[in-house]
Each structure stands twice: as structure tokens, then as C-alpha cells.
Short mmCIF file of C-alpha atoms in Angstrom, two decimals:
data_model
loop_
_atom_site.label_atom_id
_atom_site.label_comp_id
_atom_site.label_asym_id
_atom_site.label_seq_id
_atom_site.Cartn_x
_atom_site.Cartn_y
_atom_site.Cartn_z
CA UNK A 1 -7.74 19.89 36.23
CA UNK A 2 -5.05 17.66 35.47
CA UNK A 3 -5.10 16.37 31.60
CA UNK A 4 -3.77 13.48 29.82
CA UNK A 5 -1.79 14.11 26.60
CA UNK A 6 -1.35 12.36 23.77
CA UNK A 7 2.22 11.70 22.30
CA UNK A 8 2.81 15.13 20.60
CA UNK A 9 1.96 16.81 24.23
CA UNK A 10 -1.61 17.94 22.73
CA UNK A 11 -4.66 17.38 24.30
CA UNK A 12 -5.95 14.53 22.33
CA UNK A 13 -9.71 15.10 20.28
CA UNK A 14 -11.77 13.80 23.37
CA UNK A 15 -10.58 16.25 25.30
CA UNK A 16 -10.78 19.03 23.58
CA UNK A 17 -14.38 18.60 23.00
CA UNK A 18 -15.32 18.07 27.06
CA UNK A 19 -13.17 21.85 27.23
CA UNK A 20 -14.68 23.45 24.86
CA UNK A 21 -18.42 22.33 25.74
CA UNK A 22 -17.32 23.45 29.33
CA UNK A 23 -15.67 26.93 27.77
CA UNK A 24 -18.49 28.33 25.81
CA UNK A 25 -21.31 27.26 28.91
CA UNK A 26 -19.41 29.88 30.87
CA UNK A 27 -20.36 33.01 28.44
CA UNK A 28 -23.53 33.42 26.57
CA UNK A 29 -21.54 34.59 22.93
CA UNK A 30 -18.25 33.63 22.15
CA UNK A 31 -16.09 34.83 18.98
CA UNK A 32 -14.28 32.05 17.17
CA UNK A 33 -10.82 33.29 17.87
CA UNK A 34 -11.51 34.16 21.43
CA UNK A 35 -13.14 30.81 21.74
CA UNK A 36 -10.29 28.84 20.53
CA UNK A 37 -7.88 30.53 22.33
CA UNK A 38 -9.45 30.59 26.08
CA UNK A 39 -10.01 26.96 25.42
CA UNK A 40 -6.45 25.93 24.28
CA UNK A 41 -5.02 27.92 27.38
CA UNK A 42 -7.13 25.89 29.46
CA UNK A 43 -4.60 22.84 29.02
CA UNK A 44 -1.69 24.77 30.62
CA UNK A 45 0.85 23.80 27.89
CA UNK A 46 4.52 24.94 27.84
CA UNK A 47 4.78 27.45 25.71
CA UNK A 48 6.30 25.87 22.98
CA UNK A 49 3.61 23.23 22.89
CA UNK A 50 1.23 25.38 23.10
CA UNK A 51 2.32 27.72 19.64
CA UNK A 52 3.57 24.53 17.92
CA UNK A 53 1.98 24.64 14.16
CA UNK A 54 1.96 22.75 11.04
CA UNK A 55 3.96 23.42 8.08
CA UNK A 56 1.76 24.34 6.04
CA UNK A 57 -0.34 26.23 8.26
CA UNK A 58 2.02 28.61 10.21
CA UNK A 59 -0.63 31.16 11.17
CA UNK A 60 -2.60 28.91 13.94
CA UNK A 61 -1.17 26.87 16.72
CA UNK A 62 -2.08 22.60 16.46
CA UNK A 63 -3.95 22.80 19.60
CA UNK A 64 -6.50 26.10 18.70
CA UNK A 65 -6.66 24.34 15.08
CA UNK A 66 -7.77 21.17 16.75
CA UNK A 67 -10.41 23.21 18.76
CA UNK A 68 -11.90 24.56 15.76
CA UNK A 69 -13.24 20.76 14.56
CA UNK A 70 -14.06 20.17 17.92
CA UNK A 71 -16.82 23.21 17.41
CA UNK A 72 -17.41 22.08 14.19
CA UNK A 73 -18.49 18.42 15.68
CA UNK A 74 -20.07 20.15 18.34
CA UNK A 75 -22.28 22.38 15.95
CA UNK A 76 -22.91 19.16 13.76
CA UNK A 77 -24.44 17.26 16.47
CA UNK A 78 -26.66 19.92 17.89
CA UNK A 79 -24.35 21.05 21.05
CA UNK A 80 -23.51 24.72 20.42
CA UNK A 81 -25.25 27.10 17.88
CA UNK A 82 -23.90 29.69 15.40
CA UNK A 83 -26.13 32.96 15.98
CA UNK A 84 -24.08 35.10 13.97
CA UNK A 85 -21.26 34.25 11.74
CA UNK A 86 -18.48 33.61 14.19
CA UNK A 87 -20.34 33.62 16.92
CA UNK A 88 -21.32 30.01 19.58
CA UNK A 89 -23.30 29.74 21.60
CA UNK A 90 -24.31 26.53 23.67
CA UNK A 91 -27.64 25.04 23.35
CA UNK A 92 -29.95 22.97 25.45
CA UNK A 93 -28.71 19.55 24.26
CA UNK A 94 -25.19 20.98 25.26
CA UNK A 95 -26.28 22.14 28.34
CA UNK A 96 -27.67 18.15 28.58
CA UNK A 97 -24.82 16.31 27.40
CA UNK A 98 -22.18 18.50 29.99
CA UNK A 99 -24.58 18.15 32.58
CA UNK A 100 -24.85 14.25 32.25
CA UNK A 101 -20.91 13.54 30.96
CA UNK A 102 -19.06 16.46 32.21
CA UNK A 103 -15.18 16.02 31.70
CA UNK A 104 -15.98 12.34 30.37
CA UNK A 105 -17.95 13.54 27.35
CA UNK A 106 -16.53 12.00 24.30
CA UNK A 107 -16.94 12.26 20.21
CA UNK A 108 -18.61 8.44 20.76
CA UNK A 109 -21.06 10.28 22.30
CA UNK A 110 -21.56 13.29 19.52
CA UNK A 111 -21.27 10.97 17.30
CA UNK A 112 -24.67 8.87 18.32
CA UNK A 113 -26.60 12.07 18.13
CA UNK A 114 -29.29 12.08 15.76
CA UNK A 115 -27.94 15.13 13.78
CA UNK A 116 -24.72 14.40 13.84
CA UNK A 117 -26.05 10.43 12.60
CA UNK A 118 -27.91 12.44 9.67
CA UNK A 119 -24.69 14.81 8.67
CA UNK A 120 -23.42 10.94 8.15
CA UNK A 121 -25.88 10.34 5.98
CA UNK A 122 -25.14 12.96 3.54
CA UNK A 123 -21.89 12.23 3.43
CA UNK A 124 -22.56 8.92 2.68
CA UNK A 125 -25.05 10.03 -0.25
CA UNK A 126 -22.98 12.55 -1.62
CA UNK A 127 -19.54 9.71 -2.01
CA UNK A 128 -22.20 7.52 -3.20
CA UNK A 129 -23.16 10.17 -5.78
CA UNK A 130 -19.91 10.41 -7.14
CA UNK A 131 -19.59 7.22 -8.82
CA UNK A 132 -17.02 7.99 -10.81
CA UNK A 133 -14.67 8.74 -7.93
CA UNK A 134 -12.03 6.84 -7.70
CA UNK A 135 -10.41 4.74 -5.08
CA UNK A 136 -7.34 4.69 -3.60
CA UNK A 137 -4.80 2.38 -3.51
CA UNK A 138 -4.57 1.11 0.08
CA UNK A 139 -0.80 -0.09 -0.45
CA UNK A 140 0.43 3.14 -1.47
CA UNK A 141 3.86 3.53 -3.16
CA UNK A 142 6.13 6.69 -3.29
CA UNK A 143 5.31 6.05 -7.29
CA UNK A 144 3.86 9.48 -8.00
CA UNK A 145 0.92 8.05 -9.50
CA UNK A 146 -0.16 6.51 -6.47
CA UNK A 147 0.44 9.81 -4.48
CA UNK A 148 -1.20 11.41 -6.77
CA UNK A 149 -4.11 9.60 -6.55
CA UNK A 150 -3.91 9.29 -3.10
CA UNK A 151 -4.16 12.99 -2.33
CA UNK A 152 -6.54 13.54 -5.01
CA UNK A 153 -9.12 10.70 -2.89
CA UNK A 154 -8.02 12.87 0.34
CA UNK A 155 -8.85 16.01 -1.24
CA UNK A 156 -12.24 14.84 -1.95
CA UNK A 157 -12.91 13.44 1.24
CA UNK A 158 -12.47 16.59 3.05
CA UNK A 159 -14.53 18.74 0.51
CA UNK A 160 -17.33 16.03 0.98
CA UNK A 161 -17.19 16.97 4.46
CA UNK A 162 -17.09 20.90 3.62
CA UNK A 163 -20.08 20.38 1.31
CA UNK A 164 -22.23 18.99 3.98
CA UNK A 165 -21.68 21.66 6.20
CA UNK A 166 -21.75 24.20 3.68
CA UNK A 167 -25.25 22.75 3.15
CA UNK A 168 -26.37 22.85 6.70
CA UNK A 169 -24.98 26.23 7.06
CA UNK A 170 -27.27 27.73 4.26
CA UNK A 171 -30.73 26.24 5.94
CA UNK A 172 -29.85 28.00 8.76
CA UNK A 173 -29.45 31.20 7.03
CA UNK A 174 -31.54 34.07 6.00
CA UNK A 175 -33.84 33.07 2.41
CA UNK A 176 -33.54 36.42 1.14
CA UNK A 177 -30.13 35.18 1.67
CA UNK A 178 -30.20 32.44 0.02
CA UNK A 179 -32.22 33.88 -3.48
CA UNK A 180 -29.21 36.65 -3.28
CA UNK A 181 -27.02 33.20 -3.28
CA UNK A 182 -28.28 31.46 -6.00
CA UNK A 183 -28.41 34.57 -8.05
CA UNK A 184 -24.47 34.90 -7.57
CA UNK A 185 -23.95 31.54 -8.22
CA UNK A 186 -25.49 30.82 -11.51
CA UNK A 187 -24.13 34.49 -12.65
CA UNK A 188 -20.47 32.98 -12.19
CA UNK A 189 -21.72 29.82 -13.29
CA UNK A 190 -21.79 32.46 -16.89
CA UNK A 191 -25.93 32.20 -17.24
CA UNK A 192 -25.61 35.98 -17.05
CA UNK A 193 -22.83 36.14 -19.87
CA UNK A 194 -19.98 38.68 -20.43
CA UNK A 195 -22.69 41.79 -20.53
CA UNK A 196 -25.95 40.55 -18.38
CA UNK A 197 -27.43 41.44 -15.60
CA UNK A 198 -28.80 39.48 -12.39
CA UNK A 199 -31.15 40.91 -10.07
CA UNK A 200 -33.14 39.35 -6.78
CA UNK A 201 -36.78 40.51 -7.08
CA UNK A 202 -38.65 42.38 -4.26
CA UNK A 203 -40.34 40.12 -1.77
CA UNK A 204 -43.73 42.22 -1.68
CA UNK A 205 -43.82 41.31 -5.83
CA UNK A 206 -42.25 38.53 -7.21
CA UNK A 207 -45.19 36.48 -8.92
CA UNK A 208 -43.12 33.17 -7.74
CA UNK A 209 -39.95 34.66 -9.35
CA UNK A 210 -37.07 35.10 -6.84
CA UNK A 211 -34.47 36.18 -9.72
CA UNK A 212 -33.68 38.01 -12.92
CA UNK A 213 -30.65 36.79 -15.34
CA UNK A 214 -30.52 38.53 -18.22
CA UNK A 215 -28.18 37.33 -20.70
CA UNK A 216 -27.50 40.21 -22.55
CA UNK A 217 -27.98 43.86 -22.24
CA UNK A 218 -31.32 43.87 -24.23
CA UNK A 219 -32.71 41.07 -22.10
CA UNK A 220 -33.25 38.88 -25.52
CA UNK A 221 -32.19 35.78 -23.56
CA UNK A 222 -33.39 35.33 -19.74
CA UNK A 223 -33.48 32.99 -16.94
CA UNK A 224 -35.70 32.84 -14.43
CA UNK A 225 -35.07 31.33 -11.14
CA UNK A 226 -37.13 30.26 -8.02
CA UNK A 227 -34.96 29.28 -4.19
CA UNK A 228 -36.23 27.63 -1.72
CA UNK A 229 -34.45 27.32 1.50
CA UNK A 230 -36.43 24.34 2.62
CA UNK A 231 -35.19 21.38 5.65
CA UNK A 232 -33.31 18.38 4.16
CA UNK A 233 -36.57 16.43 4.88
CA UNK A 234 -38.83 19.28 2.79
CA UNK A 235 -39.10 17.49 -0.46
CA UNK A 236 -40.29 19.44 -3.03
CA UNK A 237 -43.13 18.24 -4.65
CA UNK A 238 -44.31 18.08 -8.16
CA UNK A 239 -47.30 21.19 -7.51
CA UNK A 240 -44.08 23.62 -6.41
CA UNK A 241 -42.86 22.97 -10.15
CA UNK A 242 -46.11 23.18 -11.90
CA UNK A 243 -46.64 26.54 -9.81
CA UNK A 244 -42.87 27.74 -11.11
CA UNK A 245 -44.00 26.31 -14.53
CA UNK A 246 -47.17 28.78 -14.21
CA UNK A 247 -45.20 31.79 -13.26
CA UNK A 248 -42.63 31.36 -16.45
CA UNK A 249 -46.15 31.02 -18.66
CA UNK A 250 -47.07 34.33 -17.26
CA UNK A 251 -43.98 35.69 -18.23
CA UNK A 252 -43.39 34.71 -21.44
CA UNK A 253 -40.18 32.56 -20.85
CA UNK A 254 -38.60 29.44 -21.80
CA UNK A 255 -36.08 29.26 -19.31
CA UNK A 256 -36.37 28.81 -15.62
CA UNK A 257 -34.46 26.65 -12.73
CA UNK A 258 -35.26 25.72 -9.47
CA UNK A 259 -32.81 25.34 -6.98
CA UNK A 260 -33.66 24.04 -3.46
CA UNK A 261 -31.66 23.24 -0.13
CA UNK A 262 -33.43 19.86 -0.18
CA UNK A 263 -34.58 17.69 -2.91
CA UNK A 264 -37.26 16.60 -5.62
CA UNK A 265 -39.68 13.76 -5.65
CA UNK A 266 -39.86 11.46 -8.75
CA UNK A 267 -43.08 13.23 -9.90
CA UNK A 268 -41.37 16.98 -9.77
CA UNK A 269 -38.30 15.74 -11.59
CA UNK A 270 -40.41 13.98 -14.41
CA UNK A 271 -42.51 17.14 -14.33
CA UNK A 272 -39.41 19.47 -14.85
CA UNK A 273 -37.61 17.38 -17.71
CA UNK A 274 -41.32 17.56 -19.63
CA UNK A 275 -40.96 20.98 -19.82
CA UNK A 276 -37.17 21.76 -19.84
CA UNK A 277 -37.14 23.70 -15.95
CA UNK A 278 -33.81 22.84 -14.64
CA UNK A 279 -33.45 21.33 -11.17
CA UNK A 280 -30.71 22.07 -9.04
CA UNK A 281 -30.87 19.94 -5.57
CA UNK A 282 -29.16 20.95 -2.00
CA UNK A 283 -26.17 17.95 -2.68
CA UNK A 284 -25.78 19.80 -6.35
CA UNK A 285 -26.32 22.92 -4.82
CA UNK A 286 -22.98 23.08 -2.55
CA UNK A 287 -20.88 21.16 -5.77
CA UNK A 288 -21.44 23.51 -7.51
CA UNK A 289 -20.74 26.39 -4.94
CA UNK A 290 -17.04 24.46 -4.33
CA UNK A 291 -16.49 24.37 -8.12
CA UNK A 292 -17.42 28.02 -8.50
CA UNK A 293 -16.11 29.51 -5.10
CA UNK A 294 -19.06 30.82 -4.00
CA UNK A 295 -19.30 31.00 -0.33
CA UNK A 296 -16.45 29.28 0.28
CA UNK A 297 -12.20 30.14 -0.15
CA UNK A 298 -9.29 27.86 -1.02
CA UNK A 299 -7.50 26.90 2.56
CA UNK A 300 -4.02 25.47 0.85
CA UNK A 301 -2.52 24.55 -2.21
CA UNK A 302 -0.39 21.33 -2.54
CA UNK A 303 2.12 21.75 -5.30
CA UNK A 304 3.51 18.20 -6.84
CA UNK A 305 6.54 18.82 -8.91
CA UNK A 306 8.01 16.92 -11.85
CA UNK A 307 11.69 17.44 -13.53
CA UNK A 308 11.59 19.58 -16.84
CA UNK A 309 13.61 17.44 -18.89
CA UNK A 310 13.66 20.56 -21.84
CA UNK A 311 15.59 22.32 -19.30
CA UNK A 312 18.22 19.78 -18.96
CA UNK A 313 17.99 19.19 -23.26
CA UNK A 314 21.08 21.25 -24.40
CA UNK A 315 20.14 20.34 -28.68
#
């Protein structure tokens, strides 16, 4: 099939995402890497073309890096499924959409999918949510405050959009998962201090504990914590945190937080602030998972360098 290029000589975003819903339909589990790469030789590129990279990113060709949103777009809207980590495969709405726009399906038409319209939605919330972000100039200057502050609103933009996913990527997992999650989160958050312990507690006997921080060796201080891997749309309600409330009675403690994929009604939050249980919602969940590096790794660096005027100050 002959395809139309954009100006670089790369297959241009619409077309990569009418390949690679037409790639993984032909096997039932694809690897990322072998994904990316049977799709980007579909275009025929010269060679050159075809291993051109960025800069700062030397290690994958433009074109497989471009495939790699493309499955991210396509897992956001419901198209292809992640099985295993690494791992597509294409669902029944895929199976819909290439039936009924073959080579012609664009990201308009992702984009109009319902899931895809609510992964919009939490972006929204979550820019919304940070009130205190600020905005960028749209008249930039090569003043290096305005860069600055340009590629500090960029930055942001594209962790908002890791967040969300990040999010999405956590309901889908495993809950025993997710308890061993929150456990290493708020343990390098430094609940469990320099000498603690954390532990998950067995399924078969938790008494509506799902973890353990001890804050010191003795256990004098501890936290107790409750996950619950629920759908964005599973709001937890205020008897979920008077049954938490119940189980930190029966132990003795004064400290507990609960920390949900989802979110909390009026009545559980009021409820938790009467009797000091901290609430940690799915939006908080993954900010707090970016600030801590938990689940997640650094992709690049961007160093912005200044002149060391003691180095040129000869007194």
C-alpha cells in the first residue's frame, strides 16, 4: 500500500494508527518492541528514514517512537489491550473500528470514543487541580526566564498525561498488587522511617487491614493502611471509612490511611477528617507515585546552563 508522508518522510500520526490497528489484528500477542518494529517496516522507508532519531533520544528510531503513542492512544480509547506487561492485544472495539474504517481510521475517530473522552476528563481535572500551576507565556522570548517557564509548563503537561495513564494502568492490575503498591509507596514516602518495617497482610486474615508500617523497630509508632483498587466511577462511600475506622478501634491505633484508585464522597471525607484517617484519592495517588518514583522512571533530563561568574572573578 502506497503511503503519504509528511514533510520529514515519516508516516504522519493518522497513519500510523490505521498500521498498527491493522499489525497487531494479524497475531493474537504482540511484544512492544516486536510490535513497533513490524509496524514501522510496514512503511517501506529508505533506510536512513527509517533509523532517523532524535537528539536526545538516540536509542529508538522517530518512526517506532511515534508507534509507541499510537498504542498508547489505541489502549486509551479501548482498541487494543495490555494482557501482560508488554504485551497487545486487539480487542473487539478494534476489531470494530478496522472493520468499519480500515486504512481511513483516524485519531478523530479514537478520540470520540467514550474512554478515550473520559481519559480527557482526568486530564482536565487533574490541570484543574493544580491551581497553582502556572501559565506560560504564549509570546515566548529566548529570555531564560521565559524558557524556563516554558519547559517547566511542558514538563507538566506531559506528566499530567503520564499520571492518567499511570492511573488507568493500576485498575487494571492485580489488588494484591496494588496493597503491595501502596505499601512501597508510603514506605518511601518515610512513614516507615530510617529503621521500620512495612508488611502486606495475608488475604485469608486481614480484619480490613491490607498493611503494616511500623515506624520503628519496636512498633511504638504504626500506620495502618486499607487499598482499594476500585473503577474511577466506584466512589467510596462514607460506611467503607467507618468500617476502616472500626478495624483501627480493634487494633488499638491512631493512625490509619486509605488510599483508593477512585475517589471519596463528601460524607467519607468529613467522616475521615473527624477522626484524623488520612485519604489518599486515585488523582493523589499517581502524584505522589511521580514525586516518589514509584512505578514509574525518569525518561530524560534537560540541563539549562548559566555562566559562573566566580569562575571568571580573578580577586
Amino acid at each position: 500500500m502506497m503511503i503519504n508522508q509528511n514533510i520529514a518522510g515519516l508516516p504522519s500520526w493518522d497513519q500510523t494508527i490505521a498500521m498498527t490497528l491493522q499489525v497487531i489484528s494479524e497475531r493474537d500477542l504482540w511484544k512492544r518492541n516486536d510490535l513497533r518494529k513490524v509496524v514501522a517496516d510496514q512503511f517501506n522507508l529508505p533506510e536512513k528514514t527509517r533509523n532517523r532519531t532524535y537528539p536526545n533520544n538516540p536509542d529508538v528510531p522517530i518512526v517506532e517512537s511515534r508507534i509507541g503513542w499510537t498504542l498508547s492512544d489505541l489502549a486509551i480509547g479501548g482498541l487494543i489491550t495490555r494482557p501482560h506487561r508488554g504485551v497487545y492485544q486487539i480487542t473487539d472495539l478494534g476489531s470494530q473500528m478496522l472493520s468499519k474504517y480500515g486504512k481511513h481510521l483516524t485519531r478523530n475517530e479514537v478520540y470520540q470514543l467514550p474512554l478515550f473522552q473520559e481519559h480527557q476528563r482526568e486530564v482536565e481535572e487533574r490541570r484543574s487541580r493544580k491551581a497553582t500551576m502556572s501559565q506560560a507565556s504564549e509570546n515566548t522570548t529566548n529570555d531564560p526566564e521565559d524558557i524556563f517557564n516554558l519547559l517547566a509548563q511542558k514538563t507538566k503537561d506531559y506528566n499530567i498525561e503520564v499520571t492518567t495513564k499511570l492511573r488507568q494502568q493500576i485498575i487494571d492490575s492485580d489488588p494484591v498488587f496494588f496493597e503491595h503498591l501502596v505499601v512501597k509507596l508510603l514506605s518511601k514516602m518515610g512513614y516507615k522511617g530510617p529503621n521500620g518495617s512495612a508488611t502486606v497482610t495475608p488475604i485469608s486474615n486481614d480484619g480490613g487491614i491490607d498493611g503494616i508500617i511500623n515506624q520503628d523497630p519496636l512498633g511504638t509508632s504504626t500506620v495502618y493502611l486499607q487499598a482499594k483498587r476500585y473503577s474511577k466511577d466506584n466512589t467510596v462511600q462514607r460506611p467503607q471509612i467507618q468500617s476502616f475506622y472500626g478495624a483501627l478501634q480493634g487494633k488499638g491505633a491512631q493512625r490509619g490511611v486509605f488510599i483508593t484508585t477512585s475517589r471519596f464522597s463528601p460524607s467519607a471525607a468529613d467522616y475521615a477528617r473527624r477522626f484524623s484517617i488520612v485519604l489518599i484519592d486515585g488523582l493523589t495517588l499517581t502524584d505522589l507515585m511521580l514525586e516518589y518514583e514509584v512505578g514509574v522512571q525518569v525518561k530524560h533530563d534537560y540541563k539549562l546552563y548559566e555562566i559562573d561568574d566566580d569562575f571568571f572573578n580573578l580577586d
